[in-house]
Coordinates of C-alpha atoms in Angstrom, one line a residue:
Chain A
M1 CA 47.0 -3.8 -25.5
R2 CA 46.0 -6.8 -22.9
K3 CA 47.0 -3.8 -20.5
T4 CA 44.4 -0.9 -21.7
E5 CA 42.0 -3.4 -22.3
D6 CA 41.8 -4.4 -18.8
R7 CA 42.5 -1.1 -17.9
L8 CA 39.3 0.3 -19.8
F9 CA 37.2 -2.6 -18.9
G10 CA 38.0 -1.8 -14.7
G11 CA 37.3 1.4 -15.6
I12 CA 33.7 1.0 -16.9
M13 CA 32.9 -1.5 -14.0
G14 CA 34.8 0.6 -11.4
I15 CA 32.1 3.5 -12.3
F16 CA 29.0 1.1 -12.2
A17 CA 30.0 0.1 -9.0
L18 CA 30.8 3.8 -7.9
L19 CA 27.1 5.2 -9.4
T20 CA 25.7 1.6 -7.2
V21 CA 27.0 3.6 -4.2
L22 CA 26.4 7.1 -5.1
L23 CA 22.3 5.7 -5.7
L24 CA 22.6 4.4 -1.9
A25 CA 24.0 7.7 -0.7
F26 CA 21.7 9.7 -2.2
L27 CA 18.4 7.6 -0.9
V28 CA 20.1 8.3 2.4
F29 CA 20.5 11.5 1.8
F30 CA 16.9 12.1 0.5
I31 CA 15.0 10.0 3.0
V32 CA 17.2 11.8 5.8
R33 CA 16.8 15.4 4.4
E34 CA 13.0 14.9 3.9
S35 CA 12.4 13.7 7.6
L36 CA 14.1 16.8 8.8
P37 CA 11.2 19.0 9.4
A38 CA 9.5 16.6 11.3
I39 CA 12.3 16.1 13.6
R40 CA 13.2 19.4 13.7
E41 CA 9.6 20.4 15.1
V42 CA 7.8 17.5 16.5
G43 CA 11.0 16.5 18.5
L44 CA 12.8 12.7 18.0
R45 CA 11.6 12.0 21.4
E46 CA 8.2 12.7 20.6
L47 CA 8.5 10.7 17.1
L48 CA 10.3 7.7 18.6
L49 CA 8.2 7.4 22.0
G50 CA 5.0 9.0 21.4
S51 CA 2.0 6.7 21.9
Q52 CA -0.5 9.0 19.6
W53 CA -0.2 8.8 16.3
R54 CA -3.0 11.4 15.0
P55 CA -1.5 13.5 12.2
I56 CA -4.9 14.8 11.2
I57 CA -6.7 16.0 13.2
Y58 CA -9.6 18.6 13.7
Q59 CA -9.5 20.7 17.3
D60 CA -6.4 19.8 19.5
A61 CA -2.8 19.8 18.1
P62 CA -2.5 16.7 15.5
S63 CA 0.5 14.4 17.2
Y64 CA 2.7 12.0 15.4
G65 CA 4.0 9.3 17.9
M66 CA 5.1 6.0 16.4
R67 CA 6.0 3.9 19.5
N68 CA 3.3 1.7 18.3
M69 CA 4.3 1.3 14.9
I70 CA 8.1 0.7 15.9
L71 CA 7.0 -2.2 18.4
S72 CA 4.5 -3.7 16.1
T73 CA 7.1 -3.7 13.0
V74 CA 9.6 -5.5 15.6
Y75 CA 6.7 -7.9 16.9
V76 CA 5.8 -9.2 14.0
A77 CA 9.2 -9.8 12.9
A78 CA 10.3 -11.3 15.6
L79 CA 7.4 -13.6 16.0
A80 CA 7.9 -14.1 11.8
V81 CA 12.0 -14.9 12.4
A82 CA 10.8 -17.1 15.6
F83 CA 8.3 -19.5 13.7
A84 CA 10.7 -19.7 10.2
L85 CA 13.3 -20.3 12.5
V86 CA 12.0 -23.4 13.6
I87 CA 10.8 -24.6 10.4
G88 CA 13.5 -23.3 8.5
V89 CA 15.9 -25.1 10.5
G90 CA 14.4 -28.4 10.6
C91 CA 13.8 -28.6 7.2
A92 CA 17.2 -27.4 6.2
L93 CA 18.8 -29.9 8.2
F94 CA 16.5 -32.7 7.1
L95 CA 17.6 -31.5 3.3
A96 CA 21.2 -31.5 4.4
C97 CA 21.8 -34.8 6.4
F98 CA 18.5 -36.9 5.7
A99 CA 17.1 -36.6 2.7
T100 CA 19.6 -38.0 -0.7
E101 CA 21.2 -35.6 -3.4
R102 CA 18.3 -36.8 -6.0
Q103 CA 15.5 -35.6 -3.6
R104 CA 17.2 -32.4 -2.8
M105 CA 17.5 -31.5 -6.1
W106 CA 13.8 -32.2 -6.5
I107 CA 12.6 -30.1 -3.3
M108 CA 14.9 -27.0 -3.5
P109 CA 13.4 -25.7 -6.5
Y110 CA 10.2 -25.8 -4.6
I111 CA 11.3 -24.1 -2.0
D112 CA 12.9 -21.4 -3.7
L113 CA 9.6 -21.0 -5.8
L114 CA 8.0 -19.9 -2.7
A115 CA 10.1 -17.0 -2.6
S116 CA 8.7 -15.7 -5.6
I117 CA 5.2 -15.5 -4.9
P118 CA 4.1 -11.9 -5.0
S119 CA 3.3 -10.4 -1.3
V120 CA -0.4 -9.6 -2.3
V121 CA -1.0 -13.5 -2.8
F122 CA 0.2 -14.5 0.2
G123 CA -1.9 -11.3 2.4
F124 CA -4.8 -12.9 0.2
I125 CA -4.0 -16.5 1.4
G126 CA -3.8 -14.8 4.9
L127 CA -6.8 -12.9 4.7
Y128 CA -8.8 -16.2 3.7
F129 CA -7.1 -18.6 5.8
V130 CA -5.1 -17.4 9.2
V131 CA -7.8 -14.8 9.7
K132 CA -10.8 -16.6 9.1
F133 CA -9.0 -19.5 11.3
I134 CA -8.3 -17.4 14.0
E135 CA -11.8 -15.4 13.9
K136 CA -13.4 -19.3 13.9
C137 CA -11.0 -19.5 17.2
G138 CA -13.7 -17.4 18.6
R139 CA -12.0 -13.6 18.2
A140 CA -14.2 -11.0 16.6
A141 CA -11.9 -10.1 14.4
G142 CA -8.9 -12.2 13.1
E143 CA -6.7 -9.5 11.9
S144 CA -3.6 -9.6 14.4
V145 CA 0.0 -10.0 15.3
L146 CA -0.2 -13.3 15.3
A147 CA -2.0 -13.4 12.0
G148 CA 0.9 -11.1 10.8
G149 CA 3.4 -13.6 12.1
I150 CA 2.4 -16.3 10.8
V151 CA 2.0 -15.1 7.2
L152 CA 5.6 -13.7 7.3
S153 CA 7.1 -16.8 8.4
V154 CA 6.1 -18.3 5.6
M155 CA 7.3 -15.6 3.1
I156 CA 10.7 -15.9 4.6
L157 CA 11.0 -19.2 4.7
P158 CA 12.6 -20.2 1.8
Y159 CA 15.7 -17.4 2.3
M160 CA 15.6 -19.3 5.5
I161 CA 16.0 -22.6 4.0
S162 CA 18.2 -22.1 1.2
S163 CA 20.8 -19.9 3.0
C164 CA 21.0 -22.5 5.9
C165 CA 20.8 -25.8 4.1
D166 CA 23.7 -24.4 2.1
T167 CA 25.9 -24.3 5.3
M168 CA 24.5 -27.6 6.6
V169 CA 25.6 -29.5 3.3
K170 CA 29.1 -28.4 3.7
A171 CA 29.0 -29.2 7.8
Y172 CA 27.5 -32.9 6.2
S173 CA 30.5 -33.3 3.6
R174 CA 32.8 -32.5 6.4
Y175 CA 31.0 -34.6 9.4
G176 CA 29.4 -37.2 7.7
G177 CA 31.8 -39.6 6.2
S178 CA 33.7 -40.0 9.6
S179 CA 30.6 -40.6 11.8
A180 CA 29.9 -43.1 9.4
A181 CA 32.9 -44.4 9.9
L182 CA 32.5 -44.3 13.6
G183 CA 29.4 -45.9 13.2
V184 CA 27.7 -42.8 14.7
S185 CA 23.8 -42.3 14.1
K186 CA 22.6 -40.3 11.8
W187 CA 20.6 -38.2 14.3
Y188 CA 23.6 -37.7 16.5
T189 CA 25.4 -36.3 13.6
A190 CA 22.7 -34.0 12.5
G191 CA 22.0 -32.5 16.2
E192 CA 25.3 -32.9 17.6
L193 CA 28.0 -31.9 14.9
V194 CA 26.5 -30.7 11.9
L195 CA 23.7 -27.7 13.8
P196 CA 26.4 -26.5 15.6
A197 CA 28.6 -26.3 13.1
S198 CA 26.5 -24.2 11.2
R199 CA 25.4 -21.7 13.8
K200 CA 27.2 -19.1 11.6
G201 CA 25.0 -19.7 8.6
I202 CA 21.7 -19.8 10.4
L203 CA 22.5 -16.7 11.9
I204 CA 23.6 -15.2 8.6
S205 CA 19.9 -16.5 7.1
M206 CA 18.2 -14.8 10.2
A207 CA 19.6 -11.5 9.5
L208 CA 18.3 -12.1 5.8
A209 CA 15.0 -13.1 7.1
T210 CA 14.3 -10.3 9.4
G211 CA 15.4 -7.6 7.3
R212 CA 12.8 -8.7 4.7
A213 CA 10.9 -9.1 7.4
M214 CA 10.5 -5.7 8.4
G215 CA 10.5 -4.1 5.1
E216 CA 7.7 -6.3 3.6
T217 CA 4.3 -4.0 3.4
M218 CA 1.6 -5.5 1.5
A219 CA 0.7 -9.1 3.1
V220 CA 1.1 -7.8 6.4
M221 CA -0.5 -4.8 6.3
M222 CA -3.5 -6.8 4.6
V223 CA -3.4 -9.1 7.7
L224 CA -2.4 -6.9 10.3
G225 CA -5.8 -4.8 10.7
N226 CA -4.0 -1.4 10.7
A227 CA -5.0 0.2 14.2
I228 CA -2.6 2.7 15.8
G229 CA -3.1 0.9 19.2
L230 CA -0.6 -0.7 21.2
P231 CA 0.0 -4.1 19.6
R232 CA -0.7 -7.3 21.1
L233 CA -0.3 -10.9 20.1
L234 CA -4.0 -11.2 19.3
G235 CA -4.8 -7.6 19.1
K236 CA -4.6 -5.7 15.8
G237 CA -1.0 -3.5 14.9
E238 CA 0.1 -1.3 12.2
T239 CA 3.8 -1.7 11.2
I240 CA 6.1 1.3 9.7
S241 CA 6.0 0.0 6.0
G242 CA 2.2 -0.3 6.7
L243 CA 1.8 3.2 8.1
I244 CA 3.6 4.1 5.4
A245 CA 1.7 2.9 2.1
L246 CA -1.5 3.7 4.0
E247 CA -1.1 7.7 4.7
M248 CA 2.0 8.6 2.0
G249 CA -0.6 8.7 -1.0
M250 CA -2.9 11.6 1.6
A251 CA -0.3 13.4 3.3
E252 CA -0.1 16.9 1.9
V253 CA 3.4 17.0 0.4
G254 CA 5.6 19.6 2.4
S255 CA 3.4 19.1 5.5
I256 CA 4.8 17.7 9.1
H257 CA 2.6 14.8 8.1
Y258 CA 4.6 13.9 5.0
S259 CA 8.0 14.4 7.1
A260 CA 7.1 12.4 9.5
L261 CA 6.2 9.5 7.2
Y262 CA 9.5 10.0 6.0
S263 CA 11.3 9.8 9.1
A264 CA 9.3 6.6 9.9
G265 CA 11.0 5.7 6.9
C266 CA 14.0 6.5 8.1
F267 CA 13.6 5.1 11.8
L268 CA 12.7 1.5 9.3
M269 CA 16.1 1.7 7.6
V270 CA 18.1 2.9 10.9
L271 CA 16.3 -0.2 12.7
L272 CA 17.5 -2.3 9.8
F273 CA 21.1 -1.4 9.7
A274 CA 21.6 -1.9 13.8
I275 CA 19.7 -5.2 12.9
N276 CA 22.7 -5.9 10.6
I277 CA 24.8 -5.1 12.9
I278 CA 24.4 -6.6 15.6
F279 CA 24.1 -9.8 13.1
E280 CA 27.6 -9.2 11.7
L281 CA 29.5 -8.6 15.0
L282 CA 27.9 -12.5 16.3
K283 CA 28.9 -13.8 13.2
K284 CA 32.7 -12.0 13.2
K285 CA 32.6 -14.1 16.7
L286 CA 31.2 -17.2 15.3
S287 CA 34.1 -17.1 13.0
R288 CA 36.7 -17.0 16.0
E289 CA 35.7 -19.9 17.1
G290 CA 35.1 -22.0 13.9
S291 CA 32.1 -22.0 12.8
L292 CA 31.2 -22.6 8.9
Chain B
M1 CA 39.8 -12.3 -25.5
K2 CA 36.9 -13.2 -23.7
K3 CA 37.4 -9.9 -21.6
L4 CA 37.1 -8.0 -25.2
I5 CA 33.8 -9.5 -26.1
S6 CA 32.2 -9.1 -22.7
L7 CA 33.6 -5.4 -22.7
L8 CA 31.9 -5.0 -26.1
L9 CA 29.0 -6.6 -25.0
V10 CA 28.5 -4.0 -22.3
L11 CA 28.9 -1.3 -24.7
V12 CA 26.5 -2.9 -26.9
L13 CA 24.0 -2.8 -23.9
C14 CA 24.8 0.8 -23.0
F15 CA 24.3 2.1 -26.2
G16 CA 21.2 -0.3 -26.6
L17 CA 19.9 1.3 -23.4
V18 CA 20.9 4.8 -24.6
A19 CA 18.8 4.2 -27.6
C20 CA 16.0 3.0 -26.3
G21 CA 15.5 5.8 -23.9
A22 CA 16.0 8.5 -27.0
A23 CA 13.8 6.1 -29.1
Q24 CA 10.6 6.5 -26.2
S25 CA 11.2 10.1 -26.1
T26 CA 11.2 11.1 -29.7
P27 CA 7.7 10.5 -30.9
A28 CA 6.9 13.4 -28.4
T29 CA 8.9 15.8 -30.1
E30 CA 8.8 14.5 -33.8
A31 CA 4.9 13.4 -33.3
A32 CA 4.1 17.3 -33.1
P33 CA 5.3 18.4 -36.4
A34 CA 4.2 15.6 -38.1
T35 CA 0.5 15.6 -37.0
E36 CA 0.6 19.1 -37.7
A37 CA 1.7 18.8 -41.1
A38 CA -1.0 15.6 -41.5
P39 CA -4.2 17.4 -41.8
A40 CA -2.6 20.0 -44.1
T41 CA -2.2 17.5 -46.7
E42 CA -4.8 15.3 -46.2
A43 CA -7.4 17.6 -46.3
P44 CA -5.9 20.7 -48.0
A45 CA -9.4 22.1 -48.8
A46 CA -10.8 22.4 -45.1
T47 CA -10.8 25.5 -44.0
V48 CA -10.3 24.7 -40.1
A49 CA -6.8 25.4 -38.6
P50 CA -5.2 22.7 -36.7
I51 CA -5.7 23.3 -32.7
E52 CA -2.9 22.0 -30.4
I53 CA -3.4 20.0 -28.0
D54 CA -2.0 17.5 -25.6
P55 CA -3.1 14.7 -26.2
Q56 CA -2.9 12.9 -22.9
I57 CA -5.4 14.0 -20.2
H58 CA -4.0 13.3 -16.8
F59 CA -6.5 12.7 -13.5
C60 CA -4.6 12.1 -10.0
G61 CA -6.1 12.1 -7.1
S62 CA -9.2 10.3 -4.5
S63 CA -9.6 6.4 -4.6
S64 CA -13.5 7.0 -4.9
L65 CA -13.8 9.1 -8.2
A66 CA -11.0 7.5 -9.9
P67 CA -12.9 4.4 -11.0
V68 CA -15.6 6.9 -12.2
I69 CA -13.4 9.3 -14.3
A70 CA -11.7 6.6 -15.6
S71 CA -14.6 4.5 -17.4
I72 CA -15.7 7.9 -18.9
G73 CA -12.3 7.6 -20.2
A74 CA -12.6 4.9 -21.6
A75 CA -15.8 5.1 -22.8
Y76 CA -14.7 8.4 -24.5
L77 CA -11.8 6.3 -26.0
E78 CA -14.4 3.6 -27.7
E79 CA -16.7 6.2 -28.8
Y80 CA -14.0 8.3 -30.7
G81 CA -10.8 6.9 -30.5
T82 CA -8.3 9.1 -31.8
W83 CA -8.7 13.1 -31.3
D84 CA -9.6 14.2 -35.1
K85 CA -12.7 12.2 -34.4
V86 CA -14.0 14.4 -31.6
N87 CA -13.0 17.6 -33.5
P88 CA -11.0 17.8 -37.3
A89 CA -9.0 20.4 -36.7
F90 CA -7.3 18.2 -33.7
P91 CA -4.6 16.2 -34.7
A92 CA -4.8 12.7 -35.3
E93 CA -3.5 11.2 -32.1
E94 CA -4.9 8.1 -29.9
I95 CA -7.0 10.0 -26.9
D96 CA -5.2 9.0 -23.7
I97 CA -7.2 9.6 -20.3
A98 CA -4.4 8.5 -17.7
V99 CA -6.1 8.3 -14.2
T100 CA -4.4 7.9 -11.3
S101 CA -5.9 7.1 -7.8
G102 CA -4.3 8.5 -4.6
G103 CA -6.0 9.9 -2.3
S104 CA -8.2 13.2 -2.2
G105 CA -4.9 14.9 -0.9
D106 CA -2.9 13.7 -3.8
G107 CA -5.6 15.6 -6.2
P108 CA -4.3 19.5 -5.4
S109 CA -1.3 18.6 -4.6
S110 CA -0.5 16.6 -8.1
V111 CA -1.9 19.4 -10.0
L112 CA 0.4 22.3 -8.1
D113 CA 3.4 20.1 -8.9
G114 CA 2.7 19.8 -12.5
T115 CA 2.1 15.9 -12.7
A116 CA -1.3 16.0 -13.7
D117 CA -3.6 18.4 -15.2
F118 CA -6.3 17.7 -13.1
G119 CA -6.9 16.7 -9.2
M120 CA -9.6 15.0 -8.2
L121 CA -11.4 15.3 -4.6
A122 CA -13.9 13.2 -3.1
R123 CA -14.3 15.9 0.0
S124 CA -14.9 20.0 -0.5
V125 CA -11.6 21.5 -1.0
K126 CA -10.2 23.5 2.0
D127 CA -9.1 27.0 1.9
S128 CA -5.7 26.5 2.1
E129 CA -5.2 24.1 -1.1
K130 CA -7.7 26.4 -3.0
E131 CA -5.7 29.6 -1.8
A132 CA -2.2 27.2 -2.8
L133 CA -3.6 26.7 -6.7
G134 CA -3.7 30.4 -7.3
S135 CA -6.3 32.5 -8.9
G136 CA -6.6 30.0 -12.1
Y137 CA -8.7 27.8 -9.4
T138 CA -11.5 25.8 -11.1
E139 CA -13.3 23.5 -10.0
Y140 CA -16.0 20.8 -11.3
M141 CA -18.4 19.2 -9.5
V142 CA -19.2 15.5 -10.6
A143 CA -21.5 13.4 -7.7
S144 CA -22.4 13.4 -4.2
D145 CA -21.5 10.5 -2.3
A146 CA -23.0 9.8 1.4
L147 CA -21.1 7.6 3.8
T148 CA -23.8 4.9 5.1
I149 CA -23.6 3.2 8.7
S150 CA -23.4 -0.4 7.5
V151 CA -23.1 -3.9 9.2
N152 CA -23.6 -7.0 7.7
K153 CA -26.6 -8.8 7.1
K154 CA -26.2 -11.7 9.0
N155 CA -25.7 -9.4 12.3
P156 CA -29.0 -9.9 14.0
V157 CA -28.6 -6.3 15.1
C158 CA -30.2 -5.1 11.4
E159 CA -33.6 -7.2 12.9
I160 CA -33.6 -4.9 16.0
M161 CA -32.6 -1.9 15.2
D162 CA -33.1 0.3 12.2
D163 CA -32.3 3.8 13.3
I164 CA -29.1 5.2 14.7
D165 CA -28.4 8.3 16.2
T166 CA -25.3 10.5 16.0
D167 CA -24.4 9.8 19.6
T168 CA -24.5 6.3 19.3
I169 CA -22.4 6.3 16.1
R170 CA -19.8 8.2 17.7
K171 CA -19.6 6.1 20.6
I172 CA -18.9 3.2 18.8
F173 CA -16.2 4.6 16.5
A174 CA -14.7 6.0 19.7
G175 CA -14.5 2.3 21.2
E176 CA -16.6 3.7 24.4
I177 CA -19.8 1.0 23.1
A178 CA -16.9 -1.9 22.4
Y179 CA -19.6 -5.1 22.6
W180 CA -22.2 -5.8 20.8
D181 CA -24.5 -6.4 23.6
E182 CA -24.5 -3.0 25.0
I183 CA -26.2 -1.6 22.4
D184 CA -28.8 -4.3 22.7
A185 CA -28.7 -6.8 25.7
S186 CA -30.3 -9.9 23.6
L187 CA -27.0 -9.7 20.9
E188 CA -23.9 -11.4 21.5
H189 CA -20.8 -10.4 23.9
K190 CA -18.5 -10.3 21.3
E191 CA -16.2 -7.0 20.2
I192 CA -17.5 -4.4 17.9
V193 CA -15.3 -4.6 14.9
V194 CA -14.6 -1.1 13.7
V195 CA -13.4 -0.6 10.1
I196 CA -12.3 2.7 8.9
R197 CA -10.8 4.1 6.0
D198 CA -6.8 5.4 6.7
L199 CA -6.6 8.3 9.1
S200 CA -6.1 10.9 6.3
G201 CA -8.6 9.8 3.7
G202 CA -11.6 12.0 2.5
A203 CA -13.9 9.4 4.1
A204 CA -12.1 9.9 7.2
E205 CA -12.3 13.8 7.2
V206 CA -16.0 13.7 6.2
F207 CA -17.0 11.3 8.9
E208 CA -14.5 13.5 11.4
K209 CA -16.8 16.6 10.2
N210 CA -20.5 15.2 10.6
V211 CA -20.1 12.3 13.3
M212 CA -17.0 12.5 15.4
Q213 CA -16.5 16.1 15.7
G214 CA -13.4 16.1 17.4
T215 CA -13.6 12.9 19.4
P216 CA -11.0 10.9 18.6
I217 CA -11.9 7.3 16.5
S218 CA -10.8 3.9 18.4
E219 CA -7.1 3.5 18.2
N220 CA -8.8 -0.5 17.9
A221 CA -10.0 0.0 14.5
I222 CA -9.0 -1.4 11.3
Q223 CA -7.7 0.9 8.8
S224 CA -8.6 0.1 5.2
P225 CA -6.7 1.2 2.3
S226 CA -9.7 1.6 0.0
M227 CA -13.6 1.3 -0.1
G228 CA -13.7 -1.7 -1.5
A229 CA -11.6 -3.4 0.9
L230 CA -13.8 -1.5 4.1
A231 CA -16.8 -3.4 2.2
A232 CA -15.3 -6.4 2.0
K233 CA -14.4 -6.5 5.6
I234 CA -18.1 -5.8 6.6
V235 CA -19.3 -8.3 4.0
E236 CA -16.3 -10.9 5.4
N237 CA -16.7 -10.6 9.1
E238 CA -20.3 -10.4 10.7
Y239 CA -19.2 -8.5 13.8
A240 CA -18.3 -5.1 11.9
I241 CA -19.3 -1.9 11.2
G242 CA -18.2 0.6 9.1
Y243 CA -19.0 4.1 7.1
A244 CA -19.5 2.3 3.7
G245 CA -19.8 4.8 1.1
Y246 CA -23.2 4.9 -1.1
G247 CA -21.5 3.6 -4.0
V248 CA -20.0 0.3 -2.5
Y249 CA -23.1 0.1 -0.7
Q250 CA -25.2 0.0 -3.4
K251 CA -23.0 -2.6 -4.9
N252 CA -23.1 -5.0 -1.8
L253 CA -27.0 -4.9 -1.1
D254 CA -27.1 -8.2 -0.8
N255 CA -24.8 -8.4 2.0
L256 CA -24.8 -4.6 4.1
H257 CA -27.5 -3.5 6.2
A258 CA -26.9 0.6 6.4
F259 CA -28.6 2.7 9.4
K260 CA -31.0 5.1 9.0
V261 CA -29.3 8.1 10.4
N262 CA -31.3 10.0 12.9
G263 CA -34.1 8.9 11.2
V264 CA -32.9 9.5 7.8
E265 CA -32.5 6.9 5.5
P266 CA -29.3 7.2 3.1
S267 CA -31.8 7.6 -0.4
E268 CA -30.7 9.3 -3.2
E269 CA -33.1 11.6 -2.5
N270 CA -32.2 12.5 1.2
I271 CA -28.5 12.8 -0.3
L272 CA -29.8 14.8 -2.8
N273 CA -31.7 17.1 -0.7
G274 CA -29.1 17.6 2.0
S275 CA -30.8 16.0 4.8
Y276 CA -29.1 12.7 4.8
K277 CA -25.6 14.9 6.9
I278 CA -22.8 12.2 6.1
Q279 CA -22.4 13.1 2.8
R280 CA -19.3 14.7 0.4
P281 CA -18.8 15.9 -3.2
C282 CA -16.7 14.3 -5.4
L283 CA -15.2 16.7 -8.0
F284 CA -12.1 17.4 -9.7
V285 CA -10.0 20.5 -9.6
T286 CA -7.6 22.7 -11.9
N287 CA -5.5 25.8 -12.0
R288 CA -5.2 27.0 -15.4
P289 CA -7.5 27.2 -18.1
L290 CA -8.7 24.0 -20.1
D291 CA -6.8 23.3 -23.5
A292 CA -9.6 22.5 -26.5
A293 CA -8.9 18.7 -26.2
E294 CA -9.6 19.2 -21.8
E295 CA -12.7 21.1 -22.7
A296 CA -14.0 18.7 -25.1
F297 CA -13.4 16.1 -22.7
V298 CA -15.0 17.7 -19.5
D299 CA -17.5 18.3 -21.8
Y300 CA -18.2 14.3 -22.2
I301 CA -18.1 14.4 -18.4
F302 CA -20.8 16.3 -18.1
S303 CA -23.0 14.9 -20.8
D304 CA -25.7 12.3 -20.7
T305 CA -23.3 9.4 -21.1
G306 CA -21.4 10.7 -18.3
R307 CA -24.3 11.0 -16.2
A308 CA -24.9 7.2 -16.8
I309 CA -21.6 6.3 -16.1
V310 CA -21.8 8.1 -12.6
A311 CA -25.0 6.6 -11.6
E312 CA -23.6 3.0 -12.8
N313 CA -20.7 3.4 -10.2
G314 CA -23.1 4.1 -7.3
Y315 CA -22.7 7.4 -6.9
I316 CA -25.3 10.4 -7.4
P317 CA -24.7 12.8 -10.1
A318 CA -24.3 16.1 -9.5
F319 CA -25.5 17.8 -12.5

């Protein structure tokens, strides 16, 4: 009785698991299939490295280079992760080592709440505060890679903090007692013991945050200006996801433009896979060194 | 035991899902015979033969025309409520005018793949699109919309300049004239913030045809996802210039200043008689004969009420 029950249960769960995997496989297959015409027609090299994105043009031949978009995506995400890393690690360190259990119980839900705010809201706040602030500082247009980085960093902060905090609490419970017994200062414990011990946790949180930062569309689109030129810190840019969101509705189904947008999605996916693999390798390396 | 319970729960949930899915799909299939029968029992004396219609009419396409059709649809629903009020021969089903906004390119493509009954465009239909839609192709011209060359009212250029020629507009949008003081020496040395619709929208195409004519638009131009966002950007930023549609310009008269182009003011009169060049038609298309309900609604669009709504939305009725 017990056995058949277990087997049945296991079987059903297995089907669901298989379904999920199939869904992912189907997604990848679909995106790759749709992007093939553009890759064949335009060429991978031109798509990836071409500096001109002019999908619709009335006299010359159209060009589909998305180097600038790929660079923008990486630029904005890197900036955001850098900002969020500094604030997030500091915040997590405070929560793990200096805040009391009670304080942590109070603060954490608010940080998690930050993650549930819709991205359009962040976009609006970015548009009316960050962009306006940059304009106040003398730029004619405040839409910029910097504004995108700032808005995104706030959006990925909760992921960063909660996953860092978990590891750091663990690390603190390992070293906190003995440090206190030895009479070592809290600052030393936090900086020299807890921080290095949670390198792996920080890395995982960075991977999570990068993934989210690269895929984010709405908020970034609202503050980045969506200009197709080469991205500069105070200049405008357009991310891959922004490009797809802006143009997918207009592209003629089945055209090269349409397919090129799919291939943009494909590149974004590959970029994310690559980044995740790099983080995974780093994590393995740190695991061997005995990090938490 | 616990496992058995959770197993049961999973099964119940699964069945629940299946049941829900089925329940949602049944009305569509069951409702038809039910309503067909309804007029027969209610009004046995009536001589009208029931007409079969699809209670939902779906429009898809241009984000410029979508709000207009949506508000006409809302007015239609308010006036009649159910189809049998429109024509007693129609079934007593609720009127459902669905409007999906995307881009002008979506219009013909959604009609073609059957996701929509009508496709909306805010540009003239390309020959390739007409060809793809086939012999059943019909277009219904609703309104004219013009692109105004607008700047923020606070920008001192409004007092210096009233008229702008196509050549200057082209140079500004191409990025050749990048600072305001290059237009007039008395202006500030500030970057001109060019705001455009995304490169593949209907407005971009009209602007390309009438102004840019092959000159690429500056890579530094801000692309707005909608006309509303484009106007909002100019209202927000006093160094901005953009091609705001006549509709959004009319709604923001307090904050926007539109230049005359080559001496022609973007007024209703000039747009209708064609002397203001940067303009485009707003229309919807289909590729098959209309059914009775669609015909009734299309008639309503081209009625006085429809006309009033088109004008209310800032467009110039073309009928």
